[in-house]
Amino acid sequence: MAEEGVSFSDQVRALARSLGFEAVGIARANEPLDTDYLRYRAFVNEGLHGEMAWLARDAALRERLDGDGILMGAKSVVCVARRYPNDARQGAGDGDALSGIARYARGRDYHRFLRRRLRRVATFLRSLGTPESPVHARPLCDEEPVLERAWAVRAGLGFVGKNGLLIVPGLGSMVLLGEVVTTLDLEPDRAPARVEERCGSCTRCLDACPTQAFRAPFVLDPRRCISYLTIEQRGAVPEPLREAVGTHLFGCDDCQTICPFNAGVGARSPLDRSDGDPFAPLERWSRVRLESLLALDAAEWHALFEGTPLRRIGRAGVARNAALVLGNRGDEGALPALRTAAAGHEDTVVRETAAWAVSRLERVDRGPAG
């Protein structure tokens, strides 16, 4: 219910913060993107999206929010950010899979969590209308054709760093984004300073990338990015990049953990645990051995990965990634499981990757003079 004497914009901001969003901003939805949209078109035209075909679909819709594709007549967009844990030690246990999982993916699938809260913001916005002047609102969460980071910058949430990620001052880059677009005319926030004024001459994120995926500051070739290789790539990981994947099982945080804007964030801004902390590492990871991921049957797969972000890459994807990690770890104890997978796994890519890992471990065993 609307509060008398408090602007609708301030009420929306207060509601979003009460729902656990640490950063909230508002931008004009009826002003199309310009430079960011042109960069997106150039990115797709060059084919940098690789196997992420969804990035090339509905390209024209990504320029604005006030058309048929998103919400006809939209005037405002509420952009929000929710931080997730960035402590590398969190959830350490006896299992050896957890450390290879990107921090955002160690708990439950965040989409459900964010969508529920975004729907509550949308419901509140609709309640501000009348039968004569209804207010329409649509929550957006990682599925619609929206250039999220560009709108977040417009709403004043932060700036895009040299690694291409949104950096929210005081919170860092380990945040998840969401939006609610509405026909209500809300007061927008003032945009922050230019990107280059924040990153300065720092290149730590670029230097830390194991696969050298950055062509230049702010220019990522996703096809070389470990997050792309372990999540989006459906076939075999290109052999020249396999060793650089290292021990990453699902995603990669390297360009974020090195970023000064993420240093000490946890100590300065403790996470709100009142909603159950959906990003806390699941207890099940403490029992997972990488070798076991090579031979999961359908029932075991479902029990282990249902409701987690890792479900996205499928049983074969996890087995392929596990074979890469085992090959890169140099642990000869994994050879029996890898040989079994190389000889008899149902998926061709897994068999080939496991054979590569076996060959790599045997080379390590023989040494340079072998």
Coordinates of C-alpha atoms in Angstrom, one line a residue:
M1 CA 0.0 0.0 0.0
A2 CA 1.3 3.5 -0.9
E3 CA 2.5 5.7 1.9
E4 CA 1.3 9.3 2.0
G5 CA 3.9 12.0 1.8
V6 CA 6.5 9.6 0.4
S7 CA 7.2 9.5 -3.3
F8 CA 6.4 6.4 -5.3
S9 CA 10.1 6.2 -6.3
D10 CA 11.3 6.2 -2.7
Q11 CA 8.6 3.6 -1.7
V12 CA 9.9 1.3 -4.5
R13 CA 13.5 1.7 -3.4
A14 CA 12.5 1.0 0.2
L15 CA 10.6 -2.1 -0.8
A16 CA 13.4 -3.5 -2.9
R17 CA 15.9 -3.0 -0.1
S18 CA 13.6 -4.7 2.4
L19 CA 13.5 -7.7 0.0
G20 CA 17.3 -8.0 0.3
F21 CA 18.5 -6.1 -2.7
E22 CA 21.6 -4.1 -1.6
A23 CA 21.6 -1.7 -4.5
V24 CA 18.5 -0.2 -6.2
G25 CA 18.4 2.4 -9.0
I26 CA 15.8 3.8 -11.4
A27 CA 16.3 4.8 -15.0
R28 CA 14.1 6.0 -17.9
A29 CA 12.8 3.0 -19.8
N30 CA 11.6 5.1 -22.8
E31 CA 15.0 6.2 -23.8
P32 CA 16.8 3.7 -26.1
L33 CA 20.3 2.5 -25.5
D34 CA 22.8 4.0 -27.9
T35 CA 26.5 3.2 -27.5
D36 CA 25.9 0.0 -25.5
Y37 CA 23.5 -1.3 -28.1
L38 CA 25.9 -0.6 -30.9
R39 CA 28.6 -2.5 -29.0
Y40 CA 26.2 -5.4 -28.6
R41 CA 25.4 -5.5 -32.3
A42 CA 29.1 -5.5 -33.2
F43 CA 29.7 -8.3 -30.7
V44 CA 27.1 -10.5 -32.3
N45 CA 28.0 -9.6 -35.9
E46 CA 31.6 -10.7 -35.2
G47 CA 30.3 -14.0 -33.9
L48 CA 31.8 -13.6 -30.4
H49 CA 28.7 -15.1 -28.8
G50 CA 29.8 -18.5 -30.0
E51 CA 27.3 -21.2 -29.1
M52 CA 25.2 -18.7 -27.1
A53 CA 22.6 -18.5 -29.8
W54 CA 20.1 -16.8 -27.4
L55 CA 22.3 -13.7 -27.4
A56 CA 21.8 -13.2 -31.1
R57 CA 18.0 -13.7 -31.0
D58 CA 15.6 -10.7 -30.7
A59 CA 18.5 -8.4 -31.3
A60 CA 16.3 -5.4 -32.2
L61 CA 14.4 -5.8 -28.9
R62 CA 17.5 -5.1 -26.8
E63 CA 17.7 -1.5 -27.8
R64 CA 14.8 -0.3 -25.7
L65 CA 12.3 -1.4 -23.0
D66 CA 9.2 0.4 -24.1
G67 CA 8.1 -1.6 -27.1
D68 CA 6.1 -4.8 -27.7
G69 CA 9.0 -7.0 -26.9
I70 CA 9.3 -6.0 -23.2
L71 CA 6.5 -3.6 -22.1
M72 CA 4.6 -1.3 -24.4
G73 CA 4.5 2.2 -23.0
A74 CA 7.1 1.6 -20.3
K75 CA 8.5 4.8 -18.7
S76 CA 10.7 3.5 -15.9
V77 CA 12.9 0.6 -15.1
V78 CA 13.9 -0.4 -11.5
C79 CA 17.3 -2.1 -11.5
V80 CA 18.4 -4.1 -8.5
A81 CA 21.5 -6.0 -7.4
R82 CA 21.9 -8.7 -4.9
R83 CA 25.3 -9.7 -3.6
Y84 CA 26.5 -13.3 -3.2
P85 CA 29.3 -14.6 -1.0
N86 CA 32.8 -13.9 -2.3
D87 CA 34.8 -15.8 0.3
A88 CA 36.8 -18.6 -1.3
R89 CA 36.9 -20.5 1.9
Q90 CA 33.2 -20.6 2.4
G91 CA 31.7 -24.1 2.4
A92 CA 35.1 -25.9 2.5
G93 CA 34.6 -29.6 3.3
D94 CA 35.8 -33.0 2.5
G95 CA 34.6 -33.0 -1.1
D96 CA 36.9 -31.8 -3.8
A97 CA 34.3 -30.4 -6.2
L98 CA 33.3 -27.2 -4.4
S99 CA 36.4 -25.2 -5.0
G100 CA 35.9 -25.6 -8.8
I101 CA 32.4 -24.1 -8.7
A102 CA 31.9 -20.4 -9.3
R103 CA 30.7 -18.8 -6.1
Y104 CA 27.3 -17.8 -7.4
A105 CA 26.5 -21.4 -8.3
R106 CA 27.4 -23.1 -5.0
G107 CA 23.9 -22.8 -3.5
R108 CA 20.4 -23.2 -4.9
D109 CA 19.5 -21.8 -8.3
Y110 CA 19.3 -18.1 -7.8
H111 CA 16.7 -17.5 -10.5
R112 CA 13.7 -18.6 -8.3
F113 CA 14.9 -16.6 -5.4
L114 CA 15.3 -13.4 -7.4
R115 CA 12.1 -13.8 -9.4
R116 CA 9.9 -14.1 -6.3
R117 CA 11.2 -10.8 -5.0
L118 CA 11.0 -9.1 -8.4
R119 CA 7.4 -10.2 -8.7
R120 CA 6.7 -8.5 -5.3
V121 CA 8.1 -5.3 -6.6
A122 CA 6.0 -5.6 -9.8
T123 CA 2.9 -6.3 -7.7
F124 CA 3.5 -3.2 -5.6
L125 CA 3.9 -1.0 -8.7
R126 CA 0.7 -2.3 -10.1
S127 CA -1.1 -1.4 -6.9
L128 CA -0.2 2.2 -7.4
G129 CA -2.5 2.4 -10.4
T130 CA -6.3 3.1 -10.6
P131 CA -9.0 1.6 -12.7
E132 CA -8.9 4.8 -14.8
S133 CA -5.1 4.9 -15.0
P134 CA -3.7 1.3 -14.5
V135 CA 0.0 0.7 -13.9
H136 CA 1.6 -2.2 -15.7
A137 CA 4.8 -3.8 -14.5
R138 CA 6.9 -6.7 -15.7
P139 CA 9.7 -8.4 -13.7
L140 CA 12.8 -9.4 -15.7
C141 CA 15.4 -11.9 -14.5
D142 CA 18.1 -13.2 -16.9
E143 CA 15.8 -14.7 -19.5
E144 CA 14.4 -11.7 -21.5
P145 CA 16.3 -9.9 -24.3
V146 CA 17.6 -7.1 -22.1
L147 CA 21.1 -5.6 -21.8
E148 CA 21.1 -5.8 -18.0
R149 CA 24.5 -4.2 -17.3
A150 CA 23.8 -1.2 -19.6
W151 CA 20.5 -0.5 -17.8
A152 CA 22.1 -0.9 -14.4
V153 CA 24.7 1.7 -15.3
R154 CA 22.0 4.1 -16.4
A155 CA 20.2 3.5 -13.1
G156 CA 23.3 4.5 -11.2
L157 CA 24.0 1.1 -9.7
G158 CA 27.7 1.1 -10.7
F159 CA 30.0 1.0 -13.7
V160 CA 31.4 -1.7 -16.0
G161 CA 34.9 -2.7 -15.2
K162 CA 37.7 -3.8 -17.6
N163 CA 36.5 -7.4 -17.2
G164 CA 33.1 -6.4 -18.6
L165 CA 31.3 -7.0 -15.3
L166 CA 29.2 -4.5 -13.4
I167 CA 31.0 -3.2 -10.3
V168 CA 28.8 -1.7 -7.6
P169 CA 30.8 0.6 -5.3
G170 CA 30.9 -0.9 -1.9
L171 CA 29.6 -4.2 -3.1
G172 CA 32.0 -5.2 -5.8
S173 CA 31.2 -7.2 -8.9
M174 CA 29.9 -10.4 -7.3
V175 CA 26.3 -9.4 -7.6
L176 CA 23.2 -10.8 -9.4
L177 CA 21.0 -8.3 -11.4
G178 CA 17.3 -8.0 -11.9
E179 CA 14.9 -5.4 -13.3
V180 CA 11.2 -4.4 -13.1
V181 CA 10.0 -2.3 -16.0
T182 CA 6.8 -0.3 -15.5
T183 CA 4.5 2.2 -17.2
L184 CA 4.7 4.3 -14.0
D185 CA 6.7 7.5 -14.3
L186 CA 9.3 7.2 -11.5
E187 CA 12.1 9.6 -10.6
P188 CA 15.4 8.3 -12.1
D189 CA 18.7 8.2 -10.4
R190 CA 21.7 10.1 -11.5
A191 CA 24.3 8.0 -13.5
P192 CA 27.7 7.4 -12.0
A193 CA 31.1 8.6 -13.2
R194 CA 32.7 7.2 -16.3
V195 CA 34.2 3.7 -16.3
E196 CA 37.8 4.7 -17.0
E197 CA 37.8 7.1 -14.0
R198 CA 37.1 4.1 -11.7
C199 CA 39.4 1.4 -13.1
G200 CA 42.3 3.8 -13.9
S201 CA 45.4 2.0 -15.0
C202 CA 44.7 -1.2 -13.1
T203 CA 44.8 -4.4 -15.3
R204 CA 44.7 -7.1 -12.6
C205 CA 41.6 -8.7 -14.0
L206 CA 43.0 -8.9 -17.5
D207 CA 46.3 -10.3 -16.3
A208 CA 44.7 -12.9 -14.1
C209 CA 42.7 -14.6 -16.9
P210 CA 44.1 -18.1 -17.4
T211 CA 43.0 -18.3 -21.0
Q212 CA 43.8 -14.7 -22.0
A213 CA 40.2 -14.2 -23.0
F214 CA 40.4 -10.4 -23.0
R215 CA 41.3 -8.8 -26.4
A216 CA 41.7 -5.5 -24.7
P217 CA 40.3 -3.7 -21.6
F218 CA 36.4 -4.0 -21.7
V219 CA 36.7 -6.4 -24.7
L220 CA 36.1 -10.1 -23.8
D221 CA 36.2 -13.0 -26.3
P222 CA 33.7 -15.3 -24.5
R223 CA 34.8 -18.2 -26.6
R224 CA 38.1 -18.3 -24.7
C225 CA 36.5 -17.6 -21.3
I226 CA 36.5 -20.5 -18.8
S227 CA 32.9 -19.7 -17.8
Y228 CA 31.9 -20.1 -21.4
L229 CA 34.0 -23.2 -21.9
T230 CA 32.7 -25.0 -18.9
I231 CA 29.0 -23.9 -19.1
E232 CA 28.0 -22.7 -22.6
Q233 CA 30.3 -24.9 -24.8
R234 CA 28.4 -28.1 -25.6
G235 CA 31.0 -29.9 -27.5
A236 CA 34.6 -30.6 -26.7
V237 CA 36.7 -27.8 -25.1
P238 CA 39.4 -26.9 -27.7
E239 CA 42.5 -28.8 -26.8
P240 CA 44.8 -25.7 -26.7
L241 CA 42.6 -24.3 -23.9
R242 CA 42.2 -27.4 -21.8
E243 CA 45.2 -27.0 -19.6
A244 CA 44.3 -23.4 -18.9
V245 CA 40.9 -24.5 -17.7
G246 CA 42.8 -25.8 -14.7
T247 CA 40.6 -26.9 -11.8
H248 CA 37.5 -25.0 -12.8
L249 CA 34.5 -27.4 -12.8
F250 CA 31.8 -24.8 -13.4
G251 CA 32.4 -21.2 -14.2
C252 CA 35.4 -19.0 -13.1
D253 CA 35.9 -16.2 -10.6
D254 CA 39.5 -15.4 -11.3
C255 CA 39.0 -11.9 -12.9
Q256 CA 36.7 -11.0 -9.9
T257 CA 38.7 -12.3 -7.0
I258 CA 41.7 -10.3 -8.1
C259 CA 39.7 -7.1 -8.5
P260 CA 40.4 -4.5 -5.7
F261 CA 36.7 -3.5 -5.7
N262 CA 36.0 -7.0 -4.3
A263 CA 38.6 -6.9 -1.6
G264 CA 37.2 -6.9 1.9
V265 CA 33.6 -6.5 0.8
G266 CA 32.4 -9.3 3.1
A267 CA 33.8 -7.6 6.1
R268 CA 32.5 -4.2 5.2
S269 CA 29.0 -5.4 4.1
P270 CA 28.0 -8.7 5.7
L271 CA 25.3 -10.6 3.8
D272 CA 21.8 -10.5 5.1
R273 CA 21.0 -14.0 6.3
S274 CA 17.4 -13.3 7.2
D275 CA 16.1 -14.9 4.0
G276 CA 18.0 -18.2 4.5
D277 CA 21.1 -17.3 2.5
P278 CA 20.2 -19.1 -0.8
F279 CA 23.8 -18.7 -2.0
A280 CA 25.3 -20.7 0.9
P281 CA 27.2 -23.7 -0.5
L282 CA 25.0 -26.8 -0.4
E283 CA 26.0 -29.5 2.1
R284 CA 25.9 -32.1 -0.6
W285 CA 29.1 -30.7 -2.2
S286 CA 31.2 -31.8 0.8
R287 CA 30.5 -35.4 -0.2
V288 CA 31.2 -35.2 -3.9
R289 CA 34.4 -36.7 -5.3
L290 CA 35.3 -35.6 -8.9
E291 CA 35.9 -39.2 -10.0
S292 CA 32.2 -40.0 -9.1
L293 CA 31.0 -37.4 -11.6
L294 CA 32.4 -39.4 -14.5
A295 CA 29.9 -42.3 -13.9
L296 CA 26.7 -40.8 -12.6
D297 CA 23.5 -42.5 -13.8
A298 CA 20.3 -40.5 -14.4
A299 CA 18.9 -40.9 -10.9
E300 CA 22.2 -40.0 -9.2
W301 CA 22.5 -37.0 -11.5
H302 CA 19.0 -35.8 -10.6
A303 CA 19.6 -36.2 -6.8
L304 CA 22.8 -34.3 -6.9
F305 CA 22.1 -31.4 -9.3
E306 CA 18.4 -30.8 -9.3
G307 CA 17.7 -27.2 -8.1
T308 CA 21.3 -26.1 -8.7
P309 CA 22.8 -23.9 -11.4
L310 CA 25.0 -26.9 -12.5
R311 CA 21.9 -28.7 -13.8
R312 CA 22.2 -26.4 -16.8
I313 CA 25.1 -28.2 -18.4
G314 CA 23.7 -31.7 -18.1
R315 CA 25.2 -35.0 -17.1
A316 CA 27.7 -35.1 -20.0
G317 CA 28.8 -31.6 -19.4
V318 CA 29.7 -32.2 -15.8
A319 CA 31.5 -35.4 -16.7
R320 CA 33.5 -33.6 -19.4
N321 CA 34.5 -30.9 -17.0
A322 CA 35.4 -33.3 -14.3
A323 CA 37.7 -35.1 -16.7
L324 CA 39.4 -31.9 -17.5
V325 CA 39.9 -31.0 -13.9
L326 CA 41.2 -34.5 -13.0
G327 CA 43.6 -34.3 -15.9
N328 CA 44.9 -30.9 -14.8
R329 CA 45.2 -31.8 -11.2
G330 CA 48.0 -34.3 -11.9
D331 CA 46.5 -36.9 -9.5
E332 CA 47.4 -40.4 -10.7
G333 CA 44.8 -41.8 -8.4
A334 CA 42.2 -40.7 -10.8
L335 CA 43.5 -42.8 -13.7
P336 CA 41.3 -45.9 -13.1
A337 CA 38.1 -43.8 -13.2
L338 CA 39.3 -41.8 -16.2
R339 CA 40.3 -45.0 -18.1
T340 CA 36.9 -46.4 -17.5
A341 CA 35.2 -43.2 -18.8
A342 CA 37.5 -43.1 -21.8
A343 CA 36.6 -46.7 -22.7
G344 CA 32.9 -46.8 -22.0
H345 CA 31.2 -43.5 -21.3
E346 CA 28.0 -43.1 -23.3
D347 CA 29.0 -39.6 -24.5
T348 CA 31.6 -39.2 -27.3
V349 CA 32.9 -35.9 -25.9
V350 CA 33.3 -37.3 -22.4
R351 CA 35.2 -40.3 -23.8
E352 CA 37.6 -38.1 -25.8
T353 CA 38.1 -35.7 -22.9
A354 CA 38.8 -38.6 -20.5
A355 CA 41.3 -40.1 -22.9
W356 CA 43.0 -36.7 -23.1
A357 CA 43.2 -36.6 -19.3
V358 CA 44.6 -40.1 -19.1
S359 CA 47.3 -39.1 -21.7
R360 CA 48.1 -36.0 -19.7
L361 CA 48.5 -37.9 -16.4
E362 CA 50.6 -40.6 -18.0
R363 CA 52.9 -37.8 -19.4
V364 CA 53.2 -36.4 -15.9
D365 CA 54.0 -39.8 -14.5
R366 CA 56.7 -40.5 -17.1
G367 CA 58.2 -37.0 -16.6
P368 CA 60.2 -34.9 -19.1
A369 CA 62.6 -37.8 -19.9
G370 CA 59.8 -40.3 -20.4

